[in-house]
Amino acid sequence: MSAFLEVTMKDIDFEIIETNGINTRIASMGEGPLVIFCHGWPESWYSYRYQIPSVAEAGYRAVAYDVRGYGESDKPLEITDYTMKLLTADVIGIVKALGYDQAITIGHDWGGPIALNTAALFPEIITATGTLSVPYMPKSPIPILDLWKEIYKDRFFYQLYFQQEGVAEEEFENDLERALLLTYTNSDGRGMKKAIEKSGSGLNPHKGTDATFLEGMEEFDELPGWLTQEDIDYFVSQFEISGLRGPLNRYRAQNIDWEELSSSLPDQIEQPAFFITGSLDPVNFFVSSQQSLTERIKSNYKNLLIVEELQGIGHWTQQEAPEKVNSFILSFLADL
């Protein structure tokens, strides 16, 4: 482990708190206004290892947590235990358990919708919000899984592959290290450049509906600069605890979200907000558009203070470009 991370891990306070009826593990540092970091799939509180000390040093209480189903947080069994309604209530539970009345949420990947929807549903508690990779999006006219089935009816799409319980779990859990390594290295800047060279786009148009998630992924000889063996070992250790069922159930609960929240979510995020993504983030390739990033998302926010596209960066935004991301986050917090 690097000297930086050795110092950071020693300074982080870990505790289990009760939130929304479950036990949640949090990693906390600093004192001051509360900033809650929500992670995505397949990740951990550890995804914010570079942000926690930076935000704490700036005068905030920085808290990253294991989302339900991950790491050392509770792992309910059912798909219905992983709805967005419950995930946002978990965040509010953290705010209350730590004795705060208000907080700022920041999220990446699935943590983005968690952070944003918590802000949308609890505007009196969440005073500002920001996301990496996934912006606030308007309500889908039909349940999102039905929409994906229409768009990807003749091609492989990972979210549809994840729907059959046990299948993706088995693929990942047969060799956790290989599965996580392929996932991380095929979606970062280097992996996406390779994918574009091979297929002309960030997605593999040749994978059929009967393919598996890891099928066709590039196996690199060397780790990328942003990811060490120590990092991989830590992520693997967390999924050895949790398995993949809970994390994958989040994808399976999306149509329930549509039923529960489609009439509750506003067209715009009202609070001050930021959005940061990488120019090679695969999320950008899901929908083809001639519009710039700013044009695509600005109507979804009332007060979008920062919007940045980091050149050459892939999906793991805050891990691939921690210094740039930290700079934007601190600038955003200062402007509040």
GROMACS .gro file of N, CA, C and O in nm, residues 55-141:
model
  348
   55VAL      N    1  -1.143   1.647   0.129
   55VAL     CA    2  -1.262   1.719   0.173
   55VAL      C    3  -1.258   1.743   0.324
   55VAL      O    4  -1.296   1.850   0.373
   56ALA      N    5  -1.207   1.645   0.399
   56ALA     CA    6  -1.194   1.664   0.544
   56ALA      C    7  -1.099   1.778   0.577
   56ALA      O    8  -1.127   1.861   0.665
   57GLU      N    9  -0.988   1.785   0.506
   57GLU     CA   10  -0.890   1.890   0.530
   57GLU      C   11  -0.947   2.029   0.500
   57GLU      O   12  -0.905   2.128   0.560
   58ALA      N   13  -1.044   2.034   0.411
   58ALA     CA   14  -1.106   2.161   0.375
   58ALA      C   15  -1.210   2.208   0.477
   58ALA      O   16  -1.271   2.314   0.459
   59GLY      N   17  -1.234   2.128   0.583
   59GLY     CA   18  -1.323   2.172   0.689
   59GLY      C   19  -1.460   2.108   0.690
   59GLY      O   20  -1.556   2.167   0.739
   60TYR      N   21  -1.468   1.986   0.638
   60TYR     CA   22  -1.596   1.913   0.632
   60TYR      C   23  -1.582   1.778   0.701
   60TYR      O   24  -1.471   1.727   0.719
   61ARG      N   25  -1.695   1.722   0.738
   61ARG     CA   26  -1.694   1.582   0.780
   61ARG      C   27  -1.724   1.499   0.655
   61ARG      O   28  -1.836   1.501   0.602
   62ALA      N   29  -1.622   1.430   0.605
   62ALA     CA   30  -1.635   1.351   0.483
   62ALA      C   31  -1.668   1.207   0.520
   62ALA      O   32  -1.593   1.143   0.595
   63VAL      N   33  -1.778   1.158   0.468
   63VAL     CA   34  -1.825   1.023   0.501
   63VAL      C   35  -1.852   0.946   0.372
   63VAL      O   36  -1.932   0.989   0.288
   64ALA      N   37  -1.783   0.835   0.354
   64ALA     CA   38  -1.816   0.739   0.248
   64ALA      C   39  -1.866   0.614   0.317
   64ALA      O   40  -1.823   0.581   0.427
   65TYR      N   41  -1.958   0.544   0.254
   65TYR     CA   42  -2.019   0.428   0.320
   65TYR      C   43  -2.032   0.313   0.222
   65TYR      O   44  -2.029   0.332   0.100
   66ASP      N   45  -2.042   0.194   0.276
   66ASP     CA   46  -2.074   0.077   0.195
   66ASP      C   47  -2.225   0.076   0.172
   66ASP      O   48  -2.303   0.062   0.267
   67VAL      N   49  -2.265   0.095   0.047
   67VAL     CA   50  -2.407   0.088   0.012
   67VAL      C   51  -2.462  -0.049   0.053
   67VAL      O   52  -2.389  -0.150   0.053
   68ARG      N   53  -2.588  -0.054   0.091
   68ARG     CA   54  -2.648  -0.183   0.131
   68ARG      C   55  -2.617  -0.289   0.025
   68ARG      O   56  -2.625  -0.265  -0.095
   69GLY      N   57  -2.581  -0.408   0.072
   69GLY     CA   58  -2.542  -0.516  -0.018
   69GLY      C   59  -2.393  -0.527  -0.040
   69GLY      O   60  -2.346  -0.628  -0.093
   70TYR      N   61  -2.318  -0.425   0.002
   70TYR     CA   62  -2.173  -0.422  -0.024
   70TYR      C   63  -2.094  -0.432   0.106
   70TYR      O   64  -2.137  -0.383   0.212
   71GLY      N   65  -1.972  -0.486   0.094
   71GLY     CA   66  -1.874  -0.478   0.201
   71GLY      C   67  -1.927  -0.522   0.336
   71GLY      O   68  -1.981  -0.632   0.352
   72GLU      N   69  -1.914  -0.433   0.434
   72GLU     CA   70  -1.953  -0.467   0.571
   72GLU      C   71  -2.089  -0.410   0.611
   72GLU      O   72  -2.125  -0.417   0.729
   73SER      N   73  -2.162  -0.355   0.515
   73SER     CA   74  -2.301  -0.317   0.543
   73SER      C   75  -2.391  -0.439   0.531
   73SER      O   76  -2.351  -0.542   0.475
   74ASP      N   77  -2.513  -0.430   0.583
   74ASP     CA   78  -2.607  -0.541   0.575
   74ASP      C   79  -2.640  -0.574   0.430
   74ASP      O   80  -2.635  -0.488   0.341
   75LYS      N   81  -2.679  -0.699   0.407
   75LYS     CA   82  -2.702  -0.751   0.273
   75LYS      C   83  -2.837  -0.820   0.265
   75LYS      O   84  -2.844  -0.944   0.263
   76PRO      N   85  -2.945  -0.745   0.263
   76PRO     CA   86  -3.077  -0.809   0.249
   76PRO      C   87  -3.082  -0.893   0.122
   76PRO      O   88  -3.008  -0.870   0.027
   77LEU      N   89  -3.172  -0.989   0.119
   77LEU     CA   90  -3.174  -1.090   0.012
   77LEU      C   91  -3.256  -1.050  -0.110
   77LEU      O   92  -3.217  -1.077  -0.224
   78GLU      N   93  -3.371  -0.986  -0.088
   78GLU     CA   94  -3.469  -0.971  -0.195
   78GLU      C   95  -3.440  -0.853  -0.287
   78GLU      O   96  -3.381  -0.752  -0.246
   79ILE      N   97  -3.486  -0.864  -0.411
   79ILE     CA   98  -3.475  -0.754  -0.506
   79ILE      C   99  -3.545  -0.630  -0.452
   79ILE      O  100  -3.495  -0.518  -0.467
   80THR      N  101  -3.657  -0.649  -0.387
   80THR     CA  102  -3.733  -0.537  -0.333
   80THR      C  103  -3.660  -0.463  -0.221
   80THR      O  104  -3.701  -0.354  -0.181
   81ASP      N  105  -3.550  -0.520  -0.172
   81ASP     CA  106  -3.469  -0.454  -0.070
   81ASP      C  107  -3.371  -0.352  -0.129
   81ASP      O  108  -3.298  -0.287  -0.055
   82TYR      N  109  -3.369  -0.340  -0.262
   82TYR     CA  110  -3.268  -0.256  -0.328
   82TYR      C  111  -3.331  -0.149  -0.417
   82TYR      O  112  -3.271  -0.105  -0.515
   83THR      N  113  -3.449  -0.104  -0.380
   83THR     CA  114  -3.513   0.003  -0.455
   83THR      C  115  -3.446   0.137  -0.426
   83THR      O  116  -3.385   0.157  -0.322
   84MET      N  117  -3.462   0.230  -0.519
   84MET     CA  118  -3.405   0.363  -0.499
   84MET      C  119  -3.470   0.432  -0.379
   84MET      O  120  -3.403   0.509  -0.308
   85LYS      N  121  -3.596   0.403  -0.355
   85LYS     CA  122  -3.664   0.461  -0.240
   85LYS      C  123  -3.593   0.423  -0.110
   85LYS      O  124  -3.573   0.506  -0.020
   86LEU      N  125  -3.554   0.296  -0.097
   86LEU     CA  126  -3.483   0.250   0.022
   86LEU      C  127  -3.340   0.304   0.027
   86LEU      O  128  -3.290   0.341   0.133
   87LEU      N  129  -3.273   0.309  -0.088
   87LEU     CA  130  -3.135   0.357  -0.091
   87LEU      C  131  -3.125   0.504  -0.052
   87LEU      O  132  -3.030   0.545   0.016
   88THR      N  133  -3.222   0.583  -0.094
   88THR     CA  134  -3.221   0.725  -0.053
   88THR      C  135  -3.254   0.738   0.095
   88THR      O  136  -3.196   0.823   0.164
   89ALA      N  137  -3.342   0.654   0.145
   89ALA     CA  138  -3.372   0.657   0.289
   89ALA      C  139  -3.251   0.616   0.371
   89ALA      O  140  -3.233   0.663   0.484
   90ASP      N  141  -3.166   0.529   0.316
   90ASP     CA  142  -3.042   0.493   0.384
   90ASP      C  143  -2.953   0.616   0.404
   90ASP      O  144  -2.891   0.633   0.510
   91VAL      N  145  -2.945   0.700   0.301
   91VAL     CA  146  -2.863   0.821   0.311
   91VAL      C  147  -2.917   0.914   0.419
   91VAL      O  148  -2.842   0.968   0.502
   92ILE      N  149  -3.049   0.932   0.419
   92ILE     CA  150  -3.109   1.017   0.523
   92ILE      C  151  -3.086   0.956   0.661
   92ILE      O  152  -3.064   1.027   0.760
   93GLY      N  153  -3.084   0.823   0.668
   93GLY     CA  154  -3.055   0.757   0.794
   93GLY      C  155  -2.914   0.787   0.843
   93GLY      O  156  -2.891   0.801   0.964
   94ILE      N  157  -2.819   0.798   0.751
   94ILE     CA  158  -2.682   0.834   0.789
   94ILE      C  159  -2.678   0.975   0.845
   94ILE      O  160  -2.615   1.001   0.949
   95VAL      N  161  -2.748   1.068   0.780
   95VAL     CA  162  -2.752   1.207   0.827
   95VAL      C  163  -2.803   1.211   0.971
   95VAL      O  164  -2.742   1.273   1.059
   96LYS      N  165  -2.912   1.143   0.994
   96LYS     CA  166  -2.974   1.145   1.128
   96LYS      C  167  -2.888   1.073   1.231
   96LYS      O  168  -2.871   1.121   1.344
   97ALA      N  169  -2.831   0.958   1.193
   97ALA     CA  170  -2.751   0.881   1.288
   97ALA      C  171  -2.627   0.957   1.332
   97ALA      O  172  -2.580   0.940   1.445
   98LEU      N  173  -2.575   1.043   1.245
   98LEU     CA  174  -2.456   1.121   1.279
   98LEU      C  175  -2.490   1.254   1.346
   98LEU      O  176  -2.400   1.333   1.377
   99GLY      N  177  -2.619   1.278   1.370
   99GLY     CA  178  -2.660   1.396   1.445
   99GLY      C  179  -2.666   1.524   1.365
   99GLY      O  180  -2.662   1.634   1.423
  100TYR      N  181  -2.681   1.513   1.234
  100TYR     CA  182  -2.690   1.632   1.149
  100TYR      C  183  -2.834   1.656   1.105
  100TYR      O  184  -2.915   1.564   1.099
  101ASP      N  185  -2.862   1.780   1.070
  101ASP     CA  186  -2.992   1.815   1.013
  101ASP      C  187  -2.986   1.824   0.861
  101ASP      O  188  -3.088   1.809   0.793
  102GLN      N  189  -2.866   1.851   0.808
  102GLN     CA  190  -2.850   1.869   0.664
  102GLN      C  191  -2.719   1.807   0.618
  102GLN      O  192  -2.628   1.782   0.699
  103ALA      N  193  -2.710   1.784   0.487
  103ALA     CA  194  -2.589   1.726   0.430
  103ALA      C  195  -2.579   1.760   0.282
  103ALA      O  196  -2.677   1.805   0.220
  104ILE      N  197  -2.463   1.736   0.227
  104ILE     CA  198  -2.437   1.746   0.083
  104ILE      C  199  -2.409   1.603   0.034
  104ILE      O  200  -2.336   1.528   0.100
  105THR      N  201  -2.466   1.566  -0.080
  105THR     CA  202  -2.443   1.432  -0.134
  105THR      C  203  -2.359   1.440  -0.261
  105THR      O  204  -2.378   1.529  -0.345
  106ILE      N  205  -2.268   1.343  -0.275
  106ILE     CA  206  -2.185   1.329  -0.394
  106ILE      C  207  -2.185   1.181  -0.432
  106ILE      O  208  -2.169   1.094  -0.346
  107GLY      N  209  -2.205   1.152  -0.561
  107GLY     CA  210  -2.214   1.012  -0.601
  107GLY      C  211  -2.147   0.984  -0.733
  107GLY      O  212  -2.132   1.073  -0.817
  108HIS      N  213  -2.108   0.858  -0.752
  108HIS     CA  214  -2.049   0.811  -0.877
  108HIS      C  215  -2.121   0.684  -0.921
  108HIS      O  216  -2.159   0.601  -0.839
  109ASP      N  217  -2.141   0.668  -1.055
  109ASP     CA  218  -2.207   0.550  -1.109
  109ASP      C  219  -2.344   0.536  -1.041
  109ASP      O  220  -2.418   0.635  -1.034
  110TRP      N  221  -2.382   0.419  -0.987
  110TRP     CA  222  -2.512   0.408  -0.920
  110TRP      C  223  -2.520   0.503  -0.800
  110TRP      O  224  -2.630   0.542  -0.759
  111GLY      N  225  -2.406   0.539  -0.744
  111GLY     CA  226  -2.408   0.637  -0.637
  111GLY      C  227  -2.457   0.773  -0.682
  111GLY      O  228  -2.503   0.853  -0.601
  112GLY      N  229  -2.447   0.798  -0.815
  112GLY     CA  230  -2.499   0.924  -0.870
  112GLY      C  231  -2.650   0.936  -0.853
  112GLY      O  232  -2.699   1.032  -0.791
  113PRO      N  233  -2.728   0.841  -0.905
  113PRO     CA  234  -2.871   0.846  -0.881
  113PRO      C  235  -2.909   0.843  -0.733
  113PRO      O  236  -3.007   0.906  -0.693
  114ILE      N  237  -2.831   0.771  -0.651
  114ILE     CA  238  -2.861   0.772  -0.508
  114ILE      C  239  -2.847   0.914  -0.452
  114ILE      O  240  -2.935   0.965  -0.383
  115ALA      N  241  -2.734   0.979  -0.484
  115ALA     CA  242  -2.709   1.115  -0.435
  115ALA      C  243  -2.813   1.213  -0.489
  115ALA      O  244  -2.867   1.297  -0.415
  116LEU      N  245  -2.843   1.203  -0.618
  116LEU     CA  246  -2.935   1.297  -0.683
  116LEU      C  247  -3.079   1.278  -0.637
  116LEU      O  248  -3.151   1.374  -0.608
  117ASN      N  249  -3.122   1.153  -0.630
  117ASN     CA  250  -3.260   1.127  -0.590
  117ASN      C  251  -3.283   1.156  -0.443
  117ASN      O  252  -3.393   1.195  -0.403
  118THR      N  253  -3.179   1.140  -0.360
  118THR     CA  254  -3.193   1.182  -0.221
  118THR      C  255  -3.214   1.332  -0.215
  118THR      O  256  -3.299   1.381  -0.139
  119ALA      N  257  -3.139   1.406  -0.296
  119ALA     CA  258  -3.157   1.552  -0.302
  119ALA      C  259  -3.296   1.589  -0.353
  119ALA      O  260  -3.361   1.680  -0.300
  120ALA      N  261  -3.343   1.516  -0.454
  120ALA     CA  262  -3.474   1.546  -0.513
  120ALA      C  263  -3.588   1.516  -0.417
  120ALA      O  264  -3.687   1.590  -0.409
  121LEU      N  265  -3.576   1.408  -0.341
  121LEU     CA  266  -3.684   1.365  -0.252
  121LEU      C  267  -3.679   1.432  -0.115
  121LEU      O  268  -3.783   1.442  -0.048
  122PHE      N  269  -3.560   1.479  -0.075
  122PHE     CA  270  -3.545   1.539   0.058
  122PHE      C  271  -3.473   1.674   0.047
  122PHE      O  272  -3.364   1.692   0.103
  123PRO      N  273  -3.533   1.770  -0.024
  123PRO     CA  274  -3.466   1.899  -0.046
  123PRO      C  275  -3.444   1.979   0.082
  123PRO      O  276  -3.357   2.066   0.086
  124GLU      N  277  -3.521   1.950   0.186
  124GLU     CA  278  -3.503   2.021   0.312
  124GLU      C  279  -3.381   1.971   0.389
  124GLU      O  280  -3.332   2.039   0.480
  125ILE      N  281  -3.329   1.853   0.352
  125ILE     CA  282  -3.214   1.794   0.420
  125ILE      C  283  -3.088   1.803   0.334
  125ILE      O  284  -2.981   1.836   0.384
  126ILE      N  285  -3.099   1.775   0.206
  126ILE     CA  286  -2.983   1.778   0.116
  126ILE      C  287  -2.974   1.917   0.052
  126ILE      O  288  -3.058   1.954  -0.029
  127THR      N  289  -2.870   1.990   0.090
  127THR     CA  290  -2.860   2.131   0.048
  127THR      C  291  -2.788   2.150  -0.084
  127THR      O  292  -2.800   2.255  -0.147
  128ALA      N  293  -2.709   2.051  -0.126
  128ALA     CA  294  -2.637   2.058  -0.253
  128ALA      C  295  -2.598   1.917  -0.292
  128ALA      O  296  -2.594   1.826  -0.207
  129THR      N  297  -2.569   1.897  -0.420
  129THR     CA  298  -2.538   1.762  -0.465
  129THR      C  299  -2.450   1.768  -0.589
  129THR      O  300  -2.448   1.868  -0.661
  130GLY      N  301  -2.377   1.661  -0.612
  130GLY     CA  302  -2.294   1.653  -0.731
  130GLY      C  303  -2.268   1.510  -0.767
  130GLY      O  304  -2.269   1.421  -0.681
  131THR      N  305  -2.243   1.485  -0.897
  131THR     CA  306  -2.219   1.347  -0.938
  131THR      C  307  -2.106   1.337  -1.039
  131THR      O  308  -2.070   1.432  -1.107
  132LEU      N  309  -2.054   1.216  -1.045
  132LEU     CA  310  -1.949   1.177  -1.137
  132LEU      C  311  -2.003   1.067  -1.226
  132LEU      O  312  -2.063   0.971  -1.176
  133SER      N  313  -1.989   1.084  -1.356
  133SER     CA  314  -2.025   0.982  -1.455
  133SER      C  315  -2.174   0.982  -1.492
  133SER      O  316  -2.207   0.974  -1.610
  134VAL      N  317  -2.264   0.988  -1.395
  134VAL     CA  318  -2.407   0.977  -1.423
  134VAL      C  319  -2.479   1.106  -1.380
  134VAL      O  320  -2.481   1.138  -1.262
  135PRO      N  321  -2.539   1.179  -1.474
  135PRO     CA  322  -2.609   1.303  -1.441
  135PRO      C  323  -2.755   1.277  -1.403
  135PRO      O  324  -2.803   1.163  -1.415
  136TYR      N  325  -2.821   1.381  -1.357
  136TYR     CA  326  -2.965   1.371  -1.332
  136TYR      C  327  -3.036   1.363  -1.466
  136TYR      O  328  -3.010   1.442  -1.557
  137MET      N  329  -3.125   1.267  -1.478
  137MET     CA  330  -3.197   1.246  -1.604
  137MET      C  331  -3.347   1.257  -1.582
  137MET      O  332  -3.397   1.221  -1.475
  138PRO      N  333  -3.418   1.306  -1.682
  138PRO     CA  334  -3.564   1.314  -1.668
  138PRO      C  335  -3.627   1.176  -1.657
  138PRO      O  336  -3.564   1.075  -1.692
  139LYS      N  337  -3.749   1.173  -1.609
  139LYS     CA  338  -3.819   1.047  -1.591
  139LYS      C  339  -3.839   0.978  -1.726
  139LYS      O  340  -3.877   1.040  -1.824
  140SER      N  341  -3.814   0.848  -1.728
  140SER     CA  342  -3.836   0.770  -1.850
  140SER      C  343  -3.985   0.758  -1.877
  140SER      O  344  -4.065   0.740  -1.784
  141PRO      N  345  -4.026   0.765  -2.004
  141PRO     CA  346  -4.170   0.753  -2.035
  141PRO      C  347  -4.224   0.613  -2.006
  141PRO      O  348  -4.345   0.596  -1.987
   0.00000   0.00000   0.00000
